[in-house]
Short mmCIF file of C-alpha atoms in Angstrom, two decimals:
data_model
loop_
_atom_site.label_atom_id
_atom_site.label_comp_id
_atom_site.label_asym_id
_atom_site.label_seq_id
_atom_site.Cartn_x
_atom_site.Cartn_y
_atom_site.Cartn_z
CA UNK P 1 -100.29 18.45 -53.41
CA UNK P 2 -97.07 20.26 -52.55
CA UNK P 3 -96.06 22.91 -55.19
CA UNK P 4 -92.55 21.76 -54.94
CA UNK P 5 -89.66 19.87 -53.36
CA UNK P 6 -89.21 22.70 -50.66
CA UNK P 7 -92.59 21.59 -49.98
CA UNK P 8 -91.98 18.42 -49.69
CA UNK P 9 -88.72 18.72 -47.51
CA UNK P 10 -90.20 20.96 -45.15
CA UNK P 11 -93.30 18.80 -44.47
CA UNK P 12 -91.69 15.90 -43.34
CA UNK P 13 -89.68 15.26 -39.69
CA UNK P 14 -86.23 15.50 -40.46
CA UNK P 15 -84.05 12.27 -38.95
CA UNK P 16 -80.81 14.15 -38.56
CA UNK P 17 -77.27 12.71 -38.30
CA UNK P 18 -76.88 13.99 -35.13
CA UNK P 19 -80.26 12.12 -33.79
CA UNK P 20 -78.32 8.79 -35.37
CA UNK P 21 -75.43 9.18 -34.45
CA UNK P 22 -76.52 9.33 -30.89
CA UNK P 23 -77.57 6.26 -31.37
CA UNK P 24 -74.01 4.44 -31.24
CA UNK P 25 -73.14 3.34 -27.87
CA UNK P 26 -76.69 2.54 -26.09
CA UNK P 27 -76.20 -0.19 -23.53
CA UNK P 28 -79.41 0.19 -22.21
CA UNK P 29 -80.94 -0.39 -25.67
CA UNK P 30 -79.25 -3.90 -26.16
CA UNK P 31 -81.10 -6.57 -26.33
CA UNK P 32 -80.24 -10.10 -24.76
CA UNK P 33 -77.94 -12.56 -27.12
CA UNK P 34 -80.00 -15.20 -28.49
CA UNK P 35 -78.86 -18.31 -27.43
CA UNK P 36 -80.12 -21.81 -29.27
CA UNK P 37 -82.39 -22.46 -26.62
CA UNK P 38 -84.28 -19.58 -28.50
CA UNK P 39 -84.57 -21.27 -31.74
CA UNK P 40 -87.88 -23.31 -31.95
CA UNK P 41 -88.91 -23.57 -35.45
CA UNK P 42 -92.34 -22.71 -35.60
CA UNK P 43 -92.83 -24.57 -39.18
CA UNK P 44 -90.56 -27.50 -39.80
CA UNK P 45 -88.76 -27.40 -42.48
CA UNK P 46 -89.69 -23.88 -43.83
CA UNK P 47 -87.78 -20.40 -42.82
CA UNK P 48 -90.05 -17.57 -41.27
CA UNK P 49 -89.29 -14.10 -41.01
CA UNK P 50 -91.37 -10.18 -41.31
CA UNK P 51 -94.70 -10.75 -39.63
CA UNK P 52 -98.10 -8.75 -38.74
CA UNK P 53 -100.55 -9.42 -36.40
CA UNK P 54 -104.69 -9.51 -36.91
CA UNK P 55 -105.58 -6.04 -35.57
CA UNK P 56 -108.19 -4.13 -34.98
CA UNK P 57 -108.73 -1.04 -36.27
CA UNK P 58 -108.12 0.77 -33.25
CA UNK P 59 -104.58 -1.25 -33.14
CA UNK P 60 -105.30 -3.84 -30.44
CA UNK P 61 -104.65 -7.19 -31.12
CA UNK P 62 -107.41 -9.63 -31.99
CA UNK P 63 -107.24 -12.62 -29.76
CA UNK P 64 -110.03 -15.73 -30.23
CA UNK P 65 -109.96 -18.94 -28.28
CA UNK P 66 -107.18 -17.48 -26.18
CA UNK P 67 -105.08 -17.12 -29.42
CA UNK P 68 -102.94 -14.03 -31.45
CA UNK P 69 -103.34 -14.74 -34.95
CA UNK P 70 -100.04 -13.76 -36.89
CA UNK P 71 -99.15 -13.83 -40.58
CA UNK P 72 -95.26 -14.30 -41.57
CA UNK P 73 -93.43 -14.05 -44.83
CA UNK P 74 -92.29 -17.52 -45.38
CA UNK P 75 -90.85 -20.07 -47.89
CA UNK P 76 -89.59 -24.09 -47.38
CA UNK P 77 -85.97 -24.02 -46.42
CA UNK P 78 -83.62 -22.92 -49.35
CA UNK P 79 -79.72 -23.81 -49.78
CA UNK P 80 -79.27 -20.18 -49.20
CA UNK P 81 -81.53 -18.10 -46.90
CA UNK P 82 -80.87 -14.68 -48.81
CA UNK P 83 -83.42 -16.35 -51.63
CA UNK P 84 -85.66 -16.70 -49.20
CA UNK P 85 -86.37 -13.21 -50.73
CA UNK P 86 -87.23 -13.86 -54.46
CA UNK P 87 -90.17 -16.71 -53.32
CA UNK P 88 -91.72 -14.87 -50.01
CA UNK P 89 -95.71 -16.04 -49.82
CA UNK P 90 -97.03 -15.72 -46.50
CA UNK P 91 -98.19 -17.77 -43.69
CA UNK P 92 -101.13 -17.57 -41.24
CA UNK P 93 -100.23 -18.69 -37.72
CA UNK P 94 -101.50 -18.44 -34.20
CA UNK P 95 -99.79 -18.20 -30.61
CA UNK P 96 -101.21 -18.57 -27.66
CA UNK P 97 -100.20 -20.34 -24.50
CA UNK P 98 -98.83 -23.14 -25.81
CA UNK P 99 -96.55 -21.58 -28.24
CA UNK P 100 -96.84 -21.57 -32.08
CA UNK P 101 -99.08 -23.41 -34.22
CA UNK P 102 -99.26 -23.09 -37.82
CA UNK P 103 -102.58 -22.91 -40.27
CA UNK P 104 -100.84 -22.81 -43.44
CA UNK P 105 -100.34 -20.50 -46.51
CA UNK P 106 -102.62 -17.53 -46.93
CA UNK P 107 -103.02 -17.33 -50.85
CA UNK P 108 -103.61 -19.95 -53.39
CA UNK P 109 -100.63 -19.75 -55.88
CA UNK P 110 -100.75 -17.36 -58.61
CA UNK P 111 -103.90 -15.19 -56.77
CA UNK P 112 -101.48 -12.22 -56.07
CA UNK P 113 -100.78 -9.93 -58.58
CA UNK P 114 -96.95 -9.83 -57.99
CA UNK P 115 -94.01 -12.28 -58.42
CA UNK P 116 -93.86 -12.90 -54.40
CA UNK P 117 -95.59 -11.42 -51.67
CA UNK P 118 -93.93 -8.95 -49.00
CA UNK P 119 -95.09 -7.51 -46.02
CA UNK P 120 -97.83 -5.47 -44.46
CA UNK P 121 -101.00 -5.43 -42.19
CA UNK P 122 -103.82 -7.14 -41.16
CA UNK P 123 -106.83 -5.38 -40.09
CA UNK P 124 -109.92 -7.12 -38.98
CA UNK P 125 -113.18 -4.48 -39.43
CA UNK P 126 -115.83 -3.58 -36.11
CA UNK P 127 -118.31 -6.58 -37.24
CA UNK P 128 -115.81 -9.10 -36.06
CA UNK P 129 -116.10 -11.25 -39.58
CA UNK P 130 -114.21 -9.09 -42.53
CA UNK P 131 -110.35 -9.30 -42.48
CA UNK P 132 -108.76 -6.50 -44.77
CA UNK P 133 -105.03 -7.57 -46.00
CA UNK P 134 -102.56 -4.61 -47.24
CA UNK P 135 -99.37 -6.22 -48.70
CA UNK P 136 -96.43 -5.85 -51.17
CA UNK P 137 -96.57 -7.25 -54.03
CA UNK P 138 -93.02 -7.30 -55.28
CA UNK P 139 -92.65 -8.52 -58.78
CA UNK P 140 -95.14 -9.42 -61.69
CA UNK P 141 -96.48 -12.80 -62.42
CA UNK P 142 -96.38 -11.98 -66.29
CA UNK P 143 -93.43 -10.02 -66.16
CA UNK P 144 -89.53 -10.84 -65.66
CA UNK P 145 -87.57 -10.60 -62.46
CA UNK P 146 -87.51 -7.02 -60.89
CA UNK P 147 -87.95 -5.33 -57.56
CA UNK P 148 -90.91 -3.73 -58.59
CA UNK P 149 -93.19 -3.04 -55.41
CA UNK P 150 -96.38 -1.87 -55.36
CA UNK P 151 -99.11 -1.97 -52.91
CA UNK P 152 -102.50 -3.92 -52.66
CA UNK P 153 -105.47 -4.87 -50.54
CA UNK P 154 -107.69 -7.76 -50.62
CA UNK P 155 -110.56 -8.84 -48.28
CA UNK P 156 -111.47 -12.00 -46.68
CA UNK P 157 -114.48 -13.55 -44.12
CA UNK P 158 -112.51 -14.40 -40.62
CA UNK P 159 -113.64 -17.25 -38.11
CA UNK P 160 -112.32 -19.71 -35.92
CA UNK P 161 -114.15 -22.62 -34.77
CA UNK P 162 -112.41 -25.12 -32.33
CA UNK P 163 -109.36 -23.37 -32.69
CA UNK P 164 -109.00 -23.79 -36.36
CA UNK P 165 -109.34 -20.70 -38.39
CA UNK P 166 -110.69 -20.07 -41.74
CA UNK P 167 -109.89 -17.56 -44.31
CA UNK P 168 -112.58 -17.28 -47.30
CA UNK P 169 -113.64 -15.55 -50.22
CA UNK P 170 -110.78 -13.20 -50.97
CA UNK P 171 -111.90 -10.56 -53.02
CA UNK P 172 -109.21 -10.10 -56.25
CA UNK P 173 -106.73 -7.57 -55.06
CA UNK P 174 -106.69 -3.74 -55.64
CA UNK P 175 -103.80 -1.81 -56.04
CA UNK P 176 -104.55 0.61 -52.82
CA UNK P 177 -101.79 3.45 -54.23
CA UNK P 178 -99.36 3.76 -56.88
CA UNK P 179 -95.56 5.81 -56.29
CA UNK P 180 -96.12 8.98 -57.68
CA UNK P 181 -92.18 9.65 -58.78
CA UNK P 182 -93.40 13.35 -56.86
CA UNK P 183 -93.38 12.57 -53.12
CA UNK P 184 -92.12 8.59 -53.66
CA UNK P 185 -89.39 7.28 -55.95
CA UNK P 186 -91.34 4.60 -58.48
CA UNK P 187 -89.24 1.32 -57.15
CA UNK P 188 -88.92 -0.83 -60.13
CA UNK P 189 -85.44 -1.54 -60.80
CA UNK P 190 -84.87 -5.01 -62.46
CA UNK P 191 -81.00 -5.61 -60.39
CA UNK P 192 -80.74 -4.40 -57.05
CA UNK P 193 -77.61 -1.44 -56.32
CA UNK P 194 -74.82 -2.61 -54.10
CA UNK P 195 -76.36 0.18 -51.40
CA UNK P 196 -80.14 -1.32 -51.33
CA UNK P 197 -82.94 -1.16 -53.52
CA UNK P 198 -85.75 1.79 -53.77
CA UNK P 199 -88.98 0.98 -51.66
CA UNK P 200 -92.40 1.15 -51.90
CA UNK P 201 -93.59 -1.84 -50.22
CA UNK P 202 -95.09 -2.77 -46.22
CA UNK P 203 -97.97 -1.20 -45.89
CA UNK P 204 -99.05 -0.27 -42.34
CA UNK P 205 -102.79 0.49 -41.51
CA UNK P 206 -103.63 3.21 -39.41
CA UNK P 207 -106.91 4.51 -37.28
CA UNK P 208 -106.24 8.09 -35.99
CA UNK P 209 -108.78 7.97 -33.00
CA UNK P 210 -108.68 11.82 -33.02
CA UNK P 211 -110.77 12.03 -36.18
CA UNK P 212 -110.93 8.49 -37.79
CA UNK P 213 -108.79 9.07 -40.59
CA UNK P 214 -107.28 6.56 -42.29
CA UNK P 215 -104.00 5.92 -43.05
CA UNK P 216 -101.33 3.88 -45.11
CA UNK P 217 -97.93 4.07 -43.54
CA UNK P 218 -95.49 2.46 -46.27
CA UNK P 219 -90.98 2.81 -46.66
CA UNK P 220 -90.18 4.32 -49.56
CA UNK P 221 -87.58 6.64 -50.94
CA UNK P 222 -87.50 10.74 -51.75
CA UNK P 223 -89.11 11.36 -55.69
CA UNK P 224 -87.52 14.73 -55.50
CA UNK P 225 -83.78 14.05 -55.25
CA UNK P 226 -81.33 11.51 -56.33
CA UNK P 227 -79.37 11.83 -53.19
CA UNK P 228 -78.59 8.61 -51.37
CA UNK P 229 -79.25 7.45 -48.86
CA UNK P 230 -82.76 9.30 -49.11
CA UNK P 231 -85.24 6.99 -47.10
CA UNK P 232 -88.24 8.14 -46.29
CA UNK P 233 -91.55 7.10 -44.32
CA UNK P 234 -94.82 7.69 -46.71
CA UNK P 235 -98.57 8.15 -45.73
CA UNK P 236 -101.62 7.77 -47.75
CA UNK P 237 -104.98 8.63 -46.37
CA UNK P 238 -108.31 7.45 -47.03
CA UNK P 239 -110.62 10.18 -48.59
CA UNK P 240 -113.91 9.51 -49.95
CA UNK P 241 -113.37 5.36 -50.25
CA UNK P 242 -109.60 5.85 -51.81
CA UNK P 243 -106.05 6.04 -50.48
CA UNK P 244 -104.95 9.38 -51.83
CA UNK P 245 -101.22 9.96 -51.06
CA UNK P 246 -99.59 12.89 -48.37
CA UNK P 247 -96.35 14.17 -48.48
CA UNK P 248 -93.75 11.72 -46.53
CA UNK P 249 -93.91 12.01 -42.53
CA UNK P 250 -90.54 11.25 -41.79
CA UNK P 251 -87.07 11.83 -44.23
CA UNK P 252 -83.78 10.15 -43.24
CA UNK P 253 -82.02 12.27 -46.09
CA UNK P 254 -78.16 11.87 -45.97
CA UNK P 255 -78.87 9.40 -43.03
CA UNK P 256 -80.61 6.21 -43.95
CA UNK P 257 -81.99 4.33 -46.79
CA UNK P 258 -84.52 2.13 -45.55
CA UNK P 259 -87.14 2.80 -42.82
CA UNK P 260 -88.86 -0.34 -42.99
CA UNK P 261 -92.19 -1.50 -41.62
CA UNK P 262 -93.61 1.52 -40.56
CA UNK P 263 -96.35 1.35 -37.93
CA UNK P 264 -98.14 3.46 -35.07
CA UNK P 265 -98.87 2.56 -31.80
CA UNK P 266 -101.06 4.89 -29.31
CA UNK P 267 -100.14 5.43 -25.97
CA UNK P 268 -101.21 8.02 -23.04
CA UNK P 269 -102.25 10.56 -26.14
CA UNK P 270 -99.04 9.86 -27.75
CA UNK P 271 -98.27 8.42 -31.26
CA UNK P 272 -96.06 6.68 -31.52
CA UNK P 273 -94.40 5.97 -34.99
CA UNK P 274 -91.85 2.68 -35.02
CA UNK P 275 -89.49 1.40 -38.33
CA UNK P 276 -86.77 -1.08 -37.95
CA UNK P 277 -83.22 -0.50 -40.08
CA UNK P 278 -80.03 -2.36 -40.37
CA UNK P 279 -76.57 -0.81 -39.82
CA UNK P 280 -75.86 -1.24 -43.17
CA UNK P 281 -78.27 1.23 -44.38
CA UNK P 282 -76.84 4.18 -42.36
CA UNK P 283 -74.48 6.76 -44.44
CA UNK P 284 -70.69 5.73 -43.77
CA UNK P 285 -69.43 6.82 -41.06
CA UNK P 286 -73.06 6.86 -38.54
CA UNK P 287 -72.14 3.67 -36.54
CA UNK P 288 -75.79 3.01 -35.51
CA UNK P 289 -77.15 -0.50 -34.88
CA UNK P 290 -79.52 -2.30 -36.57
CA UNK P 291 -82.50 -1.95 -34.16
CA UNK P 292 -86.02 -0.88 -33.85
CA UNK P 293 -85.97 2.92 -34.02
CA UNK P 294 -89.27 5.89 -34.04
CA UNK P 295 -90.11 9.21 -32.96
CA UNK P 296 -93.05 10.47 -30.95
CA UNK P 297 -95.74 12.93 -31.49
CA UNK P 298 -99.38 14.56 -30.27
CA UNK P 299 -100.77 14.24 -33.51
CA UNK P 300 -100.64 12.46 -36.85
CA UNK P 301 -99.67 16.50 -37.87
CA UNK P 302 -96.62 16.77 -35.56
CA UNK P 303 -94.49 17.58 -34.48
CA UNK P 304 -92.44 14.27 -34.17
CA UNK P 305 -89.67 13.97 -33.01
CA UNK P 306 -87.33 11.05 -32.55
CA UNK P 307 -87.71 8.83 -29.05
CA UNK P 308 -85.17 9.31 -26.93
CA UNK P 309 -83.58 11.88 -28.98
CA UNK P 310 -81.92 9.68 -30.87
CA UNK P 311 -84.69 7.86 -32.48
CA UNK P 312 -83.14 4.40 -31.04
CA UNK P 313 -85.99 2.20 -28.89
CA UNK P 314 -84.10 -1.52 -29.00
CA UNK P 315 -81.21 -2.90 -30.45
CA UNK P 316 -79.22 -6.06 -31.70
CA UNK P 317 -76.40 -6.24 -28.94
CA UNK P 318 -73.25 -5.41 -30.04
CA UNK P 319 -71.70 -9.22 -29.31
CA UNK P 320 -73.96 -10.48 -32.29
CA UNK P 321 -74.89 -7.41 -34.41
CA UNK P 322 -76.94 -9.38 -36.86
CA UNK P 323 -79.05 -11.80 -34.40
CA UNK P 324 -82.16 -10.39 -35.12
CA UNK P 325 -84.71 -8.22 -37.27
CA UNK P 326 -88.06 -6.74 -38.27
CA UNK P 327 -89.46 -5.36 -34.81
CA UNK P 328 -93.01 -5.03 -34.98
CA UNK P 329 -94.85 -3.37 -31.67
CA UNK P 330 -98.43 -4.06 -31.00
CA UNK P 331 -100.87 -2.11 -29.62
CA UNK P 332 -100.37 -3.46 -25.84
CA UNK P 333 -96.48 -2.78 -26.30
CA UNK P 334 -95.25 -6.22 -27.00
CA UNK P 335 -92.65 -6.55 -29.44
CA UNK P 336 -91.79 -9.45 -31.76
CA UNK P 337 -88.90 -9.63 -34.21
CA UNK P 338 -87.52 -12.98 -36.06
CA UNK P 339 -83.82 -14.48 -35.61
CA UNK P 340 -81.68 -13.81 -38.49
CA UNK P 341 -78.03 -14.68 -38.24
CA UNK P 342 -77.41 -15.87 -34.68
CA UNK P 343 -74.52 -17.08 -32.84
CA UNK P 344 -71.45 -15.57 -35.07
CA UNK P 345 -69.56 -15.46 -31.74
CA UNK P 346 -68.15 -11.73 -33.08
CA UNK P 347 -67.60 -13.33 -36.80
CA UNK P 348 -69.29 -11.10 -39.51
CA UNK P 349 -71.93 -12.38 -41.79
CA UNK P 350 -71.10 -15.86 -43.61
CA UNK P 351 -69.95 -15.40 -47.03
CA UNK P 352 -71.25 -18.76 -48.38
CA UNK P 353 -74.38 -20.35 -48.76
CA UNK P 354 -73.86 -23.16 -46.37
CA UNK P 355 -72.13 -21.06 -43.67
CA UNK P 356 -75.70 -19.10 -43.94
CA UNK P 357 -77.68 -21.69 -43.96
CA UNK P 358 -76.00 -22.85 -40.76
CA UNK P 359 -76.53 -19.59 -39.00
CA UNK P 360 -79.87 -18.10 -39.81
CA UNK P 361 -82.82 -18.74 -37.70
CA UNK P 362 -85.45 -18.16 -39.80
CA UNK P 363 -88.00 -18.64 -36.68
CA UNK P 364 -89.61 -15.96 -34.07
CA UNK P 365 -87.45 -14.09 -31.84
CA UNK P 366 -88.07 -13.96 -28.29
CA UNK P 367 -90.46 -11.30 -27.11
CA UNK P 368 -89.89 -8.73 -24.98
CA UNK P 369 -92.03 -5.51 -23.80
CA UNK P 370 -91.92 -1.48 -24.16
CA UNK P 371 -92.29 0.89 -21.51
CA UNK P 372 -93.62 3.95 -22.32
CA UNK P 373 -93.03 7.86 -20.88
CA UNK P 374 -93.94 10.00 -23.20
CA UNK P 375 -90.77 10.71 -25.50
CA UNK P 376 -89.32 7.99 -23.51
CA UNK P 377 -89.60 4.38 -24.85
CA UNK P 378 -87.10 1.73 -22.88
CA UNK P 379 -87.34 -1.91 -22.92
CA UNK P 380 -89.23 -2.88 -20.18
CA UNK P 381 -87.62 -4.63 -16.96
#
């Protein structure tokens, strides 16, 4: 382990605020305005947001019967979508060519070890039949309401027969890696700050073909300083049949608080590392979109540094700011997100429950593809 928080600051890419602030301004990162020809419900009555594919280890996306298979966080339609939140489970669903079907909820009630379940990965192993799940657990089912988040993994047989799929035998959960209050901030706090709460939640699965390490990607926040905003990107590795945890890859110290949904993607020899983050997380004064954002690199070692020097990849347009969230690349460069709070026509976000309700899309967003050139990555034409 690091022998101290020198250590620790040195070891990890540093976003700068000159990297994010070069991120105001980028036309060419804007995405198109969702319009409500985009909003097709893909469960009625329910509101669907952060999702994960089934993967492979090597990151490519499992497809059966001409199918994606795709798990969302997801809850029946509340009065007010923020709760959405405080009653996540998730959903297994499927896309193929005719769009969106759903297969239901993942978990029985009660079967996860926290108060609601938040993101994280899918991975389905070489023999084509065991499905490993790393998730959030945010929460306690014994305990009272907190933001506790810790992470877990629980494994499952995988099949689909006549296009129906089938989830069995999940194995009680395991807490993969606890926060060590070192490296990662313990997030636990029972009301959340006005600025955002602490994270140690979504984790990310990772094969580095290079060797065949292991890895937990995860958002979390600096254990050696009480600076904010202090976000940082984590890593755990797999040594020996347990996650053991490394020193973050990425700090956004003085620049952002939340570097959420950390994955990898390979690409030409490059890796790829991609978060999403929301204006509102910046440090006053930064001006950067909420977007999909990473930085670039040889090896899982480094150096990385941020894609097109900024660190900005795609972005909600600046006409509706808050249309969209939660970009999640797959291995063949596709890129999914969900609609959040659409058509505002240049209003800000709705201050009531109803006006929110009214607004948020709670569905997927359209797709759209990457192009990659090495520490280039541009929305595809």
């Amino acid at each position: 382990m690091a022998s101290g928080p020198n250590d620790m600051v040195t070891s990890a890419a540093h976003w700068s605020l000159d990297a994010a602030r070069g991120a105001r301004d980028r036309p060419a990162a804007a995405l198109p305005v969702i319009g409500a020809g985009d909003i097709r419900p893909i469960v009625p009555g329910h509101d669907l947001w952060d999702m994960w594919q089934i993967a492979r280890p090597d990151g490519s996306t499992v497809i059966v019967d001409g199918r994606s298979w795709w798990f969302f966080l997801a809850t029946p339609q509340l009065d007010d979508p923020e709760a959405r939140h405080d009653r996540a489970r998730m959903r297994l669903t499927s896309h193929g060519a005719d769009g969106w079907r759903d297969h239901g909820w993942v978990f029985a009630p009660g079967f996860t070890p926290g108060s609601r379940e938040w993101s994280g990965s899918a991975v389905l192993e070489d023999d084509d039949v065991t499905l490993t799940m790393y998730f959030t657990a945010a929460g306690r089912t014994d305990g009272p309401p907190s933001f506790e988040q810790r992470l877990f993994e629980t494994r499952a047989r995988f099949a689909v027969t006549d296009g129906e799929p089938m989830l069995a035998g999940w194995t009680t959960p395991i807490e993969s890696v606890a926060a060590d209050g070192h490296w990662y901030a313990v997030a636990a706090e029972v009301e959340a700050p006005a600025h955002g709460i602490k994270g140690f939640r979504d984790p990310g699965y990772f094969r580095d073909p290079a060797d065949g390490g292991e890895y937990l990607l995860f958002v979390g926040n600096a254990g050696w300083t009480d600076t904010w905003p202090n976000g940082v990107i984590g890593a755990a590795r797999r040594d020996d049949g347990a996650w053991t945890l490394r020193p973050p890859m990425v700090d956004a110290l003085g620049v952002n608080s939340e570097l959420e949904r950390p994955h990898i993607v390979m690409r030409d020899g490059h890796y790829y590392l991609f978060w999403s983050t929301q204006a509102r997380r910046f440090a006053e004064g930064i001006g950067a979109p909420t977007g999909l954002y990473g930085m670039v690199a040889e090896s899982m070692t480094g150096p990385w540094r941020p894609i097109n020097g900024t660190g900005l990849v795609a972005s909600n347009p600046p006409a509706e700011p808050y249309q969209a969230y939660c970009w999640w690349v797959t291995g063949e460069g596709e890129v999914i997100s969900f609609v959040d709070y659409w058509g505002l026509d240049g209003a800000g976000l709705p201050a009531d429950p109803a006006g929110r309700r009214a607004r948020f899309g709670g569905t997927a967003a359209p797709w759209f593809r990457l192009a990659f050139a090495g520490d280039r990555v541009t929305i595809a034409a």
